[in-house]
mmCIF file of the C-alpha atoms, coordinates in Angstrom:
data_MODEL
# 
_entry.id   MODEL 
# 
loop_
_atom_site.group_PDB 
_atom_site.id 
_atom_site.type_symbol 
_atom_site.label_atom_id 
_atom_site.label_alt_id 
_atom_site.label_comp_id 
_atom_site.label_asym_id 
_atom_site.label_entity_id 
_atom_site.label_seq_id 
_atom_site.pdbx_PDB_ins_code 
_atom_site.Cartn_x 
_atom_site.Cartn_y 
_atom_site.Cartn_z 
_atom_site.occupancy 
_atom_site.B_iso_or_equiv 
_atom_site.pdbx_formal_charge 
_atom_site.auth_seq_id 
_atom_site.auth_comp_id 
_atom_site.auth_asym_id 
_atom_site.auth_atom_id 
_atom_site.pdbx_PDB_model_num 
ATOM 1   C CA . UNK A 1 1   ? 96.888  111.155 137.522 1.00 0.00 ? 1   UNK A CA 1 
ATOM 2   C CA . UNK A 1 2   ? 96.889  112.232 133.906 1.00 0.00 ? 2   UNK A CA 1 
ATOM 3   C CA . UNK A 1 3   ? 100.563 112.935 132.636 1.00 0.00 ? 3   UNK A CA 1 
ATOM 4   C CA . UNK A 1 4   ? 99.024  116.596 131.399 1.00 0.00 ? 4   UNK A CA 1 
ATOM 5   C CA . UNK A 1 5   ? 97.217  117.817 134.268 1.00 0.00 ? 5   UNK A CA 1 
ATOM 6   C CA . UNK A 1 6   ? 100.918 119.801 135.346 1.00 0.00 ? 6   UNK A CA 1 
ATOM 7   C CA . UNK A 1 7   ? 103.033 122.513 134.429 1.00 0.00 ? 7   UNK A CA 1 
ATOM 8   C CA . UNK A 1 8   ? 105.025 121.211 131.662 1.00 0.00 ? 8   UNK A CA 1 
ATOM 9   C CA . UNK A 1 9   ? 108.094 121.584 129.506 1.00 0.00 ? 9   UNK A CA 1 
ATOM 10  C CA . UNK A 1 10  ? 108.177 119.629 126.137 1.00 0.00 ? 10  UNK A CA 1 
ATOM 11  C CA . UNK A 1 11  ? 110.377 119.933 123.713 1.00 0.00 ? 11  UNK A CA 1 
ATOM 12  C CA . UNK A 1 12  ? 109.111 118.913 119.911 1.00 0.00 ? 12  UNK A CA 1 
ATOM 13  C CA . UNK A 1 13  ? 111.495 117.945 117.015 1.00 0.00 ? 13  UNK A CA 1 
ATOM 14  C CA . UNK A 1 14  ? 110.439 118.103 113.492 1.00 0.00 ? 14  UNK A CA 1 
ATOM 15  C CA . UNK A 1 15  ? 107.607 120.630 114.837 1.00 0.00 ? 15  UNK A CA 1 
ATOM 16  C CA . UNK A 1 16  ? 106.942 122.519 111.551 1.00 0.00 ? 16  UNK A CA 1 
ATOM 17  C CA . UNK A 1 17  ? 104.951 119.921 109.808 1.00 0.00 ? 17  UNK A CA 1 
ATOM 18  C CA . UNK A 1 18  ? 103.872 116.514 109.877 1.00 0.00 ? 18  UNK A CA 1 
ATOM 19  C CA . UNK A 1 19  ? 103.372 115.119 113.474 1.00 0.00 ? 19  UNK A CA 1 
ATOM 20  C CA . UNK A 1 20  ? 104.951 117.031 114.976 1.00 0.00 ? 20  UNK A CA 1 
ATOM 21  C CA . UNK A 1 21  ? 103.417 120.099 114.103 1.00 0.00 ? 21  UNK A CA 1 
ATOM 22  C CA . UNK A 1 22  ? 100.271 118.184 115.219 1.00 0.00 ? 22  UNK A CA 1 
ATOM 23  C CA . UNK A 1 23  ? 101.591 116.834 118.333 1.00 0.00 ? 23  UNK A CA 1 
ATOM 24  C CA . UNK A 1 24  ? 102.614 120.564 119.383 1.00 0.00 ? 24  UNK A CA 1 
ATOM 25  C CA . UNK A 1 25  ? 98.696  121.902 118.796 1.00 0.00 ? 25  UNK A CA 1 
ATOM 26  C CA . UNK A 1 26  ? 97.403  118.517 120.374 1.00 0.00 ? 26  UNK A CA 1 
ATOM 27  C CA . UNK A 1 27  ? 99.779  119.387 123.570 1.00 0.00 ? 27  UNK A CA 1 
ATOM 28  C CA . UNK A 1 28  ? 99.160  123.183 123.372 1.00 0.00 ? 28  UNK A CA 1 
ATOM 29  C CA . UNK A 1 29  ? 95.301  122.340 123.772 1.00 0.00 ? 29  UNK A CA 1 
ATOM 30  C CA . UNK A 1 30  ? 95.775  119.580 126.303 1.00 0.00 ? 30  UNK A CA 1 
ATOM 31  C CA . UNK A 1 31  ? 98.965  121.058 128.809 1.00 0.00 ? 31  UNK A CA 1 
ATOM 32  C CA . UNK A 1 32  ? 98.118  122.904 131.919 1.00 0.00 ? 32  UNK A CA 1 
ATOM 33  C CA . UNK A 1 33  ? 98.258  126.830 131.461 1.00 0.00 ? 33  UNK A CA 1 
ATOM 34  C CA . UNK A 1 34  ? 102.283 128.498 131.600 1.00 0.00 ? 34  UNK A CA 1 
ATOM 35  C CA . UNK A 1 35  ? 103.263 125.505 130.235 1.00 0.00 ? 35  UNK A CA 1 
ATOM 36  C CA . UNK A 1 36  ? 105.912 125.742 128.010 1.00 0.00 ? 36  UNK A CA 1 
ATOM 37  C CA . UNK A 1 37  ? 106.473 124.076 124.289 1.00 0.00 ? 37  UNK A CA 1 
ATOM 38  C CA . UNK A 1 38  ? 109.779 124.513 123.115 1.00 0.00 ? 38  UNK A CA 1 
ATOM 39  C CA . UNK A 1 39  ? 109.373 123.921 118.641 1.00 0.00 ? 39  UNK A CA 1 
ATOM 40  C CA . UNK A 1 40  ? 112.550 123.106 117.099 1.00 0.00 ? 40  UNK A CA 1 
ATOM 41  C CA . UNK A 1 41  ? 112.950 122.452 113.165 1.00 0.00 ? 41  UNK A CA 1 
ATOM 42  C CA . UNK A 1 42  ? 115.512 122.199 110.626 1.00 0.00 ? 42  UNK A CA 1 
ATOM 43  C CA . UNK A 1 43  ? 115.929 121.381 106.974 1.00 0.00 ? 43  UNK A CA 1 
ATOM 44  C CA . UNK A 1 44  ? 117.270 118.179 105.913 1.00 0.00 ? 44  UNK A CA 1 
ATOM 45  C CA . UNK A 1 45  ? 119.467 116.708 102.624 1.00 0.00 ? 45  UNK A CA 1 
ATOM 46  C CA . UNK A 1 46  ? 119.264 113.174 100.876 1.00 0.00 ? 46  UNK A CA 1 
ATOM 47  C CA . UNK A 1 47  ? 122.475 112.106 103.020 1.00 0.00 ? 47  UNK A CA 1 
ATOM 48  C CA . UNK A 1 48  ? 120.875 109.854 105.024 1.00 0.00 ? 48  UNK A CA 1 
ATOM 49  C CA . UNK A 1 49  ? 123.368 108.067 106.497 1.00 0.00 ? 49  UNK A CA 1 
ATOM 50  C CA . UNK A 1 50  ? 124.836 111.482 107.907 1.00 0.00 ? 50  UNK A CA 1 
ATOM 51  C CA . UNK A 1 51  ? 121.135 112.589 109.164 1.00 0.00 ? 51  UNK A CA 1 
ATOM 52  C CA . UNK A 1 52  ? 120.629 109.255 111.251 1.00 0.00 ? 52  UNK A CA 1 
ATOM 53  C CA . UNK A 1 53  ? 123.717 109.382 112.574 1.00 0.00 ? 53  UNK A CA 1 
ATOM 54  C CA . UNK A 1 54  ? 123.259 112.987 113.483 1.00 0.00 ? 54  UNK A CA 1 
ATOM 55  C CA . UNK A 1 55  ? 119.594 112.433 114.540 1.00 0.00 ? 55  UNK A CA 1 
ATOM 56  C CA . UNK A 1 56  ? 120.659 109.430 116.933 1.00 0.00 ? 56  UNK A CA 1 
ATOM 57  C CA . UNK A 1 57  ? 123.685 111.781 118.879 1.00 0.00 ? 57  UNK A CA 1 
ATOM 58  C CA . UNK A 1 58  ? 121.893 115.107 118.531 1.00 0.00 ? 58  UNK A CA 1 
ATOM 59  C CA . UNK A 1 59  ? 118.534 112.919 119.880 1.00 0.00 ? 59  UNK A CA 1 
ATOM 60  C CA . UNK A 1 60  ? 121.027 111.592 123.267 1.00 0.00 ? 60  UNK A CA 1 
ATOM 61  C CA . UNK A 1 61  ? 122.856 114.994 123.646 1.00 0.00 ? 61  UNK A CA 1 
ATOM 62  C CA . UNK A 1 62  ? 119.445 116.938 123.248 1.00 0.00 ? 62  UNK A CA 1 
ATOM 63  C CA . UNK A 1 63  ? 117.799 114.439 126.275 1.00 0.00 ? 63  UNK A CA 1 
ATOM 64  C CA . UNK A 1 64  ? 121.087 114.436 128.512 1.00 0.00 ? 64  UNK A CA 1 
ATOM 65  C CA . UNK A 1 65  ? 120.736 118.285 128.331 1.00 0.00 ? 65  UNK A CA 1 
ATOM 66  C CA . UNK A 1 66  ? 117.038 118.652 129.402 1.00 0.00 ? 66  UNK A CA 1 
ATOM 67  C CA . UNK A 1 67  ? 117.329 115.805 132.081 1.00 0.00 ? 67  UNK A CA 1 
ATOM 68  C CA . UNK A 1 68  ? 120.165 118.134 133.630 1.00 0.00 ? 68  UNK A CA 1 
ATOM 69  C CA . UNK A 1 69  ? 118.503 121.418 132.876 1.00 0.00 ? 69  UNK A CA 1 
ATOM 70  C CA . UNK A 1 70  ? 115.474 120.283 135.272 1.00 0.00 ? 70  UNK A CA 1 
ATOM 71  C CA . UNK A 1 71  ? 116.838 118.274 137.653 1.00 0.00 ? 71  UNK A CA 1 
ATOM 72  C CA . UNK A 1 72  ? 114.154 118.279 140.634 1.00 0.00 ? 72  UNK A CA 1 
ATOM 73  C CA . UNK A 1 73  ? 111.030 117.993 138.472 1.00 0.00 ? 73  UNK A CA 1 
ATOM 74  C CA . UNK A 1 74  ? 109.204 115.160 137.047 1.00 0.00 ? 74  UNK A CA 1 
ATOM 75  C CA . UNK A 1 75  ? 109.586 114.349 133.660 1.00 0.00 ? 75  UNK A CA 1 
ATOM 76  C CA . UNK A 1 76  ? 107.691 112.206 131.232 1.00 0.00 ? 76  UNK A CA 1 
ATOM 77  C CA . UNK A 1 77  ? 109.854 111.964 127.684 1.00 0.00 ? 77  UNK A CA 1 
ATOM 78  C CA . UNK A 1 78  ? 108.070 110.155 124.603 1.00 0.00 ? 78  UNK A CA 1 
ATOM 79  C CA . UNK A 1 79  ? 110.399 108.819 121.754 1.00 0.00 ? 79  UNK A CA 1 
ATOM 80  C CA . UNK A 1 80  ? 108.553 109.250 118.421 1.00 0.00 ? 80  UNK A CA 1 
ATOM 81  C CA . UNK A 1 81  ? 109.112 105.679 117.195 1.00 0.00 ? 81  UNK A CA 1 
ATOM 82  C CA . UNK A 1 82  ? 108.092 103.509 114.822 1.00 0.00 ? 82  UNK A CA 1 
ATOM 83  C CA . UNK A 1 83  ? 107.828 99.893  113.549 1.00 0.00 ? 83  UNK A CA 1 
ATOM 84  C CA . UNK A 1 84  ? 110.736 100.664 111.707 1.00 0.00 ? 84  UNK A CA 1 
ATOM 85  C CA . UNK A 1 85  ? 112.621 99.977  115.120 1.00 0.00 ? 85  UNK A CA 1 
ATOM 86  C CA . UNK A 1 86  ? 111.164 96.577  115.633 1.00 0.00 ? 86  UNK A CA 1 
ATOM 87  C CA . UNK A 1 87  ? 111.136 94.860  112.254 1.00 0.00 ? 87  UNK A CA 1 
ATOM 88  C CA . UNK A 1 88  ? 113.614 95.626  109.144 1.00 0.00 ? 88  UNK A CA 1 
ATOM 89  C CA . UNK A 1 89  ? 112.087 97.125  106.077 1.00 0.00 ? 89  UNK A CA 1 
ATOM 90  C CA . UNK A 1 90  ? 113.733 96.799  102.733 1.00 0.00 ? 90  UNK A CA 1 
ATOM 91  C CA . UNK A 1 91  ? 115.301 99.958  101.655 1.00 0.00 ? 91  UNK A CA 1 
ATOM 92  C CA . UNK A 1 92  ? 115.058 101.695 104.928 1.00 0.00 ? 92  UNK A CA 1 
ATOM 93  C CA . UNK A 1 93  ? 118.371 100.226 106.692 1.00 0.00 ? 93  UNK A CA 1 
ATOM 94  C CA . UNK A 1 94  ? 119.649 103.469 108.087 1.00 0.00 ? 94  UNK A CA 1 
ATOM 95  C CA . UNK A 1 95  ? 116.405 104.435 109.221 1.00 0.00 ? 95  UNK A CA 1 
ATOM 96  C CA . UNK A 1 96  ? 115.630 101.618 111.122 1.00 0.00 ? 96  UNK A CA 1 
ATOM 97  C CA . UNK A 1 97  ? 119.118 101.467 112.715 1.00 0.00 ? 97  UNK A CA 1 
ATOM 98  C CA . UNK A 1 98  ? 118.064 105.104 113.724 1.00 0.00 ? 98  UNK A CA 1 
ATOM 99  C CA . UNK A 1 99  ? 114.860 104.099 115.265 1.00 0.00 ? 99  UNK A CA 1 
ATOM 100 C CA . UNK A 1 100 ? 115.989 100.818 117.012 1.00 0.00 ? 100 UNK A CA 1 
ATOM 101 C CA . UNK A 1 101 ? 118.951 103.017 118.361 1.00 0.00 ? 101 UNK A CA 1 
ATOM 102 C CA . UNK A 1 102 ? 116.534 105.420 119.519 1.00 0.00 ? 102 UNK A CA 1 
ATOM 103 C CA . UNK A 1 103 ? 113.869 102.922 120.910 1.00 0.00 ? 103 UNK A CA 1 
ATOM 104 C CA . UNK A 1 104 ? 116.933 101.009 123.112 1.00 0.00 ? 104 UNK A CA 1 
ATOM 105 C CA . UNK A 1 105 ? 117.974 104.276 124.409 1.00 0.00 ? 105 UNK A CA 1 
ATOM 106 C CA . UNK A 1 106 ? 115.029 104.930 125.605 1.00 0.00 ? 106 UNK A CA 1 
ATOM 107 C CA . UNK A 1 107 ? 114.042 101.808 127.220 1.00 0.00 ? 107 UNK A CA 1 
ATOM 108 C CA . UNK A 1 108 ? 117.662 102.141 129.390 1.00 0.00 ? 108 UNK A CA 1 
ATOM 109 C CA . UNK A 1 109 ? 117.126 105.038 130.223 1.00 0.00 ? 109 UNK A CA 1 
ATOM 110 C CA . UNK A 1 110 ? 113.449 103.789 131.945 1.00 0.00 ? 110 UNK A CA 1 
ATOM 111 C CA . UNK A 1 111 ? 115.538 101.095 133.545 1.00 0.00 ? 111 UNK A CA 1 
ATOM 112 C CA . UNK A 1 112 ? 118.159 103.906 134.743 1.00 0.00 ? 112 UNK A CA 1 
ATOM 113 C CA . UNK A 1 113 ? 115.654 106.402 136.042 1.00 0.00 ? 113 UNK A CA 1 
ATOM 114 C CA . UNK A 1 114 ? 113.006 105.164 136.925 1.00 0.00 ? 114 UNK A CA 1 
ATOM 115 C CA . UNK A 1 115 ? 111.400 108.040 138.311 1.00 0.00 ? 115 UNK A CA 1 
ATOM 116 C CA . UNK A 1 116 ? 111.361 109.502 134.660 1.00 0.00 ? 116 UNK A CA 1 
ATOM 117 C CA . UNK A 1 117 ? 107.781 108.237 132.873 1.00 0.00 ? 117 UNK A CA 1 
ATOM 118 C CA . UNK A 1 118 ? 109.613 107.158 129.554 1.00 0.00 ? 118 UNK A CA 1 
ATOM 119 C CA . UNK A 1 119 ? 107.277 105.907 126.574 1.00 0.00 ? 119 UNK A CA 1 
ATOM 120 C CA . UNK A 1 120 ? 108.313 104.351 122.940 1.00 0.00 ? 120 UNK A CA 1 
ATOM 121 C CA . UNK A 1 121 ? 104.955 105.463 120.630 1.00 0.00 ? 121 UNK A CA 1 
ATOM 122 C CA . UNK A 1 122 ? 104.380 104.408 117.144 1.00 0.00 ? 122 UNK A CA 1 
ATOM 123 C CA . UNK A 1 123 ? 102.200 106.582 115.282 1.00 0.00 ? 123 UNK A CA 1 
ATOM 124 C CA . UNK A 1 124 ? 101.360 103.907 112.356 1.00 0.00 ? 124 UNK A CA 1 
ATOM 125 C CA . UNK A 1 125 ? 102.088 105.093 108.673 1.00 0.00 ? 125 UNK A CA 1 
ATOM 126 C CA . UNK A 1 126 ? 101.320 109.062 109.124 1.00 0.00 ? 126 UNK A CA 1 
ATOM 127 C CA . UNK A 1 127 ? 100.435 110.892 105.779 1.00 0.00 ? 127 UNK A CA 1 
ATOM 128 C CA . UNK A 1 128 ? 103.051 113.649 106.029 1.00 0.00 ? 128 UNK A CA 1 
ATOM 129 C CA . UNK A 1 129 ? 104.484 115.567 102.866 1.00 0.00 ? 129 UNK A CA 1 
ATOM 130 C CA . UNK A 1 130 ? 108.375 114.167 103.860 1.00 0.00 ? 130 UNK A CA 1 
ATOM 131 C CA . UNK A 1 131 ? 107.474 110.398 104.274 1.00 0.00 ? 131 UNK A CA 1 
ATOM 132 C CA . UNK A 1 132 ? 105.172 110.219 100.909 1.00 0.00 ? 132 UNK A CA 1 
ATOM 133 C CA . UNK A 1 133 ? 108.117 112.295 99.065  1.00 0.00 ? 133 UNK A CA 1 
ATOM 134 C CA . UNK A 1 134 ? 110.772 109.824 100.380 1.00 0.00 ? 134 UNK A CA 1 
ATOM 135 C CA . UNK A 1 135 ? 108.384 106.499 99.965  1.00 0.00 ? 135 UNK A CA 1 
ATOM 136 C CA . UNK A 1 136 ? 107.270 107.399 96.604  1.00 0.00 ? 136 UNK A CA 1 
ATOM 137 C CA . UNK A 1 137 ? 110.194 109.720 95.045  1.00 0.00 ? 137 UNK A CA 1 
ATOM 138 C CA . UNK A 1 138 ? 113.249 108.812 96.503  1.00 0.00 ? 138 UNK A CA 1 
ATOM 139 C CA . UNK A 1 139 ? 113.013 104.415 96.908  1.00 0.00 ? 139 UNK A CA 1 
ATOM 140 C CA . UNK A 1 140 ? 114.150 103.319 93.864  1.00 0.00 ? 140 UNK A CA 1 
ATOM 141 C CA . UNK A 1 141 ? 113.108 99.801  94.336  1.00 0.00 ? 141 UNK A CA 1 
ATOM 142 C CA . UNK A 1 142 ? 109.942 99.278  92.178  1.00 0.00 ? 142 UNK A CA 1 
ATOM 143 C CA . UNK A 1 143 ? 108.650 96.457  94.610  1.00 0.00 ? 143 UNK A CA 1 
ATOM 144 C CA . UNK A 1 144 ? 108.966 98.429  97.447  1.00 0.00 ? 144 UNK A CA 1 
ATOM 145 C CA . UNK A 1 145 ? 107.466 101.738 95.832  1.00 0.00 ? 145 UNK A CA 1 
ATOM 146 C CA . UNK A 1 146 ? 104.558 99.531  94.371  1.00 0.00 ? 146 UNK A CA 1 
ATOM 147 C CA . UNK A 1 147 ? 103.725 98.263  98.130  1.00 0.00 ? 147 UNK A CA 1 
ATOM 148 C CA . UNK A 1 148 ? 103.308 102.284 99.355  1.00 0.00 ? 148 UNK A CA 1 
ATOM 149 C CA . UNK A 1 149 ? 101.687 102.994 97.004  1.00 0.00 ? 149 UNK A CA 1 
ATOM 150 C CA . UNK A 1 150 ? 99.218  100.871 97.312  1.00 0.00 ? 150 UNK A CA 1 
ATOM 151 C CA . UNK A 1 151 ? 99.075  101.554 101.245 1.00 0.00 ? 151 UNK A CA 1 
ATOM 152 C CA . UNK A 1 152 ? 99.013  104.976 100.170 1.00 0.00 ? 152 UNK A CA 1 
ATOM 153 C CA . UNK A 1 153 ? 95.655  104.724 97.188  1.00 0.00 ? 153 UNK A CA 1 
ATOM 154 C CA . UNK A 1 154 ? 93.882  102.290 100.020 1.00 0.00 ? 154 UNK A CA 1 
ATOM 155 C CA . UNK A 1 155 ? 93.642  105.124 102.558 1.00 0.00 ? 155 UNK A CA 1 
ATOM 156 C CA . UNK A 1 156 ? 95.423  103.851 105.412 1.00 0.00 ? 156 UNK A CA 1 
ATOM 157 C CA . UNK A 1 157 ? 98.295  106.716 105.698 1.00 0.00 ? 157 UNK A CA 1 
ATOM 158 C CA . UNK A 1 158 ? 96.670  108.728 108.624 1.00 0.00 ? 158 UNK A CA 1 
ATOM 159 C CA . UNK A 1 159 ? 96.428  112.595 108.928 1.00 0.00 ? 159 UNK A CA 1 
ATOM 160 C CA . UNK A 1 160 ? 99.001  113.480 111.773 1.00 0.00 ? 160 UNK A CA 1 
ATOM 161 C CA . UNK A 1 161 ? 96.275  114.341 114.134 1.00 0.00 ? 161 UNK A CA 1 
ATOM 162 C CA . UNK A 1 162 ? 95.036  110.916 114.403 1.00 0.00 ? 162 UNK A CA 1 
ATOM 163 C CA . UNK A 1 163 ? 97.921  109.319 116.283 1.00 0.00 ? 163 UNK A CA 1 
ATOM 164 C CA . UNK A 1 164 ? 98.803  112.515 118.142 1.00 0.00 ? 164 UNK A CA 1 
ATOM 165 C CA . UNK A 1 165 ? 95.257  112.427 119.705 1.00 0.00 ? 165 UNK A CA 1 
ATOM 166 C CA . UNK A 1 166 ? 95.752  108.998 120.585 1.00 0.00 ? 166 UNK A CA 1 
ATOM 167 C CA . UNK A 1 167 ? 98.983  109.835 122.407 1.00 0.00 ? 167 UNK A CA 1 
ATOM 168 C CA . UNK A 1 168 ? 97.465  112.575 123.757 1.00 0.00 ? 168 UNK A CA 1 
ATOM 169 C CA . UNK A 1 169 ? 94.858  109.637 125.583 1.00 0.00 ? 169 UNK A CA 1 
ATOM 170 C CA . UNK A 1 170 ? 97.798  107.418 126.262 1.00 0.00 ? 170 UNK A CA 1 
ATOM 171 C CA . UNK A 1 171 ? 99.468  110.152 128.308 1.00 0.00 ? 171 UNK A CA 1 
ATOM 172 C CA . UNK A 1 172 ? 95.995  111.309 129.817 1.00 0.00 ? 172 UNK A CA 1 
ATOM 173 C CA . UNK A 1 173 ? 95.241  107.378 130.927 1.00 0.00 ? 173 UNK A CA 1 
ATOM 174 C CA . UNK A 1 174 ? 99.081  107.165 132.630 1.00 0.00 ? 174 UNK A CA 1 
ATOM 175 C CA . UNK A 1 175 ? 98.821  103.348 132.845 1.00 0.00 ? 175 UNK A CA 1 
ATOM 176 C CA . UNK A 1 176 ? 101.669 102.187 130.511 1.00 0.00 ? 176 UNK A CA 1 
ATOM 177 C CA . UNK A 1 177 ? 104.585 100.382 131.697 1.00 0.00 ? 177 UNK A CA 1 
ATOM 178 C CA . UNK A 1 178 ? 107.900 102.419 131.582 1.00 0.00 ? 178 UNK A CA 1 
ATOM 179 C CA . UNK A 1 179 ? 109.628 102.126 128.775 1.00 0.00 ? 179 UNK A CA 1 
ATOM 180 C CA . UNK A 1 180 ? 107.282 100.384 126.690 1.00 0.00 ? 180 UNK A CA 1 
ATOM 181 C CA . UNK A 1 181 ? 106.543 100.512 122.771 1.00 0.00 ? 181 UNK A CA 1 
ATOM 182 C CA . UNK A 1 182 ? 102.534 101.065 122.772 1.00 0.00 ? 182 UNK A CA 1 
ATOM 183 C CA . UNK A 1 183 ? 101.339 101.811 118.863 1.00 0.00 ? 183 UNK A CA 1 
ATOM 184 C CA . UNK A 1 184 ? 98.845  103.711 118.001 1.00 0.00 ? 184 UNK A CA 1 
ATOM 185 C CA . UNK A 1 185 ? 96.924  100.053 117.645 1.00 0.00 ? 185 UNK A CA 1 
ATOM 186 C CA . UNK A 1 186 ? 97.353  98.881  121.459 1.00 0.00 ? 186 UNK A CA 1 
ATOM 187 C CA . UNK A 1 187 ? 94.980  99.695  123.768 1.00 0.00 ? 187 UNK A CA 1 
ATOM 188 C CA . UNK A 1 188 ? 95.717  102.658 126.354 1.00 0.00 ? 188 UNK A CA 1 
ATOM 189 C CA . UNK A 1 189 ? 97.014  100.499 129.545 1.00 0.00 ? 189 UNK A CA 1 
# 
């Protein structure tokens, strides 16, 4: 049974641009009707040491709270990830200590409850105003800089609806273990 065919509650992060402002119109199209999307979004500085550390404890505190609020239903939660929580990128230290810390809470918490549908999804390198301003303005490696933009001029940053559609089929298909990382590059089981 497709993970989208019930009532649902879903709460987005980050769901004024990027993806997830596309993953809350791919959901909005795809939920059952009286389903309810929940948008939150904030404004963030250049301390990024502060942000991951906030994003990591506001990220558990924000989960432990909806798990509780909705204690009888089922629940499927998906951890926007990335590859930045399975190999180390120069320059992006805190963020993949964010992701990783994200990623492994996820995966114990599939381990923990396993009655909750838990899935780890990597959306590839999304073209989204905030990542090309950070990759191109505020890296101030030239090596590093050189490499996105060259990623960036060859066309393979993808429009946020791209990977949110293919999440969208990942959650429709239901066959992924618990807990698992699936990219936007593995196939749906």
């Amino acid at each position: 049974m497709s993970l989208l065919e019930r009532k649902s509650v879903c709460i987005i992060s980050g769901a004024s641009r990027g993806i997830g402002e596309a993953l809350a119109y791919q959901l909005a199209q795809n939920l059952e009707a009286e389903s309810l999307l929940i948008l939150l979004a904030r404004t963030g500085s250049d301390l990024e040491t502060v942000k991951g550390e906030v994003n990591l404890a506001g990220m558990i505190t924000l989960n432990a709270n909806f798990l509780q609020a909705f204690p009888d239903q089922a629940k499927v939660v998906v951890n926007m990830s990335s590859h930045a929580a399975v190999k180390p990128y120069k320059c992006w230290a805190v963020h993949c200590a964010m992701k990783t810390g994200r990623e492994m809470y996820f995966k114990t918490l599939a381990l923990e409850e396993p009655s909750i549908r838990v899935l780890n999804y990597g959306p590839g390198a999304v073209k989204a105003d905030t990542t090309l301003n950070i990759l191109l303005n505020k890296i101030e490696d030239e090596e590093v800089k050189q490499s996105y933009r060259k990623i960036l001029a060859d066309g393979k940053f993808l429009p946020p609806k791209i990977p949110c559609q293919k999440l969208i089929e990942i959650l429709k298909w239901n066959k992924f273990e618990n807990g698992v990382h699936k990219s936007i590059k593995d196939n749906l089981d």
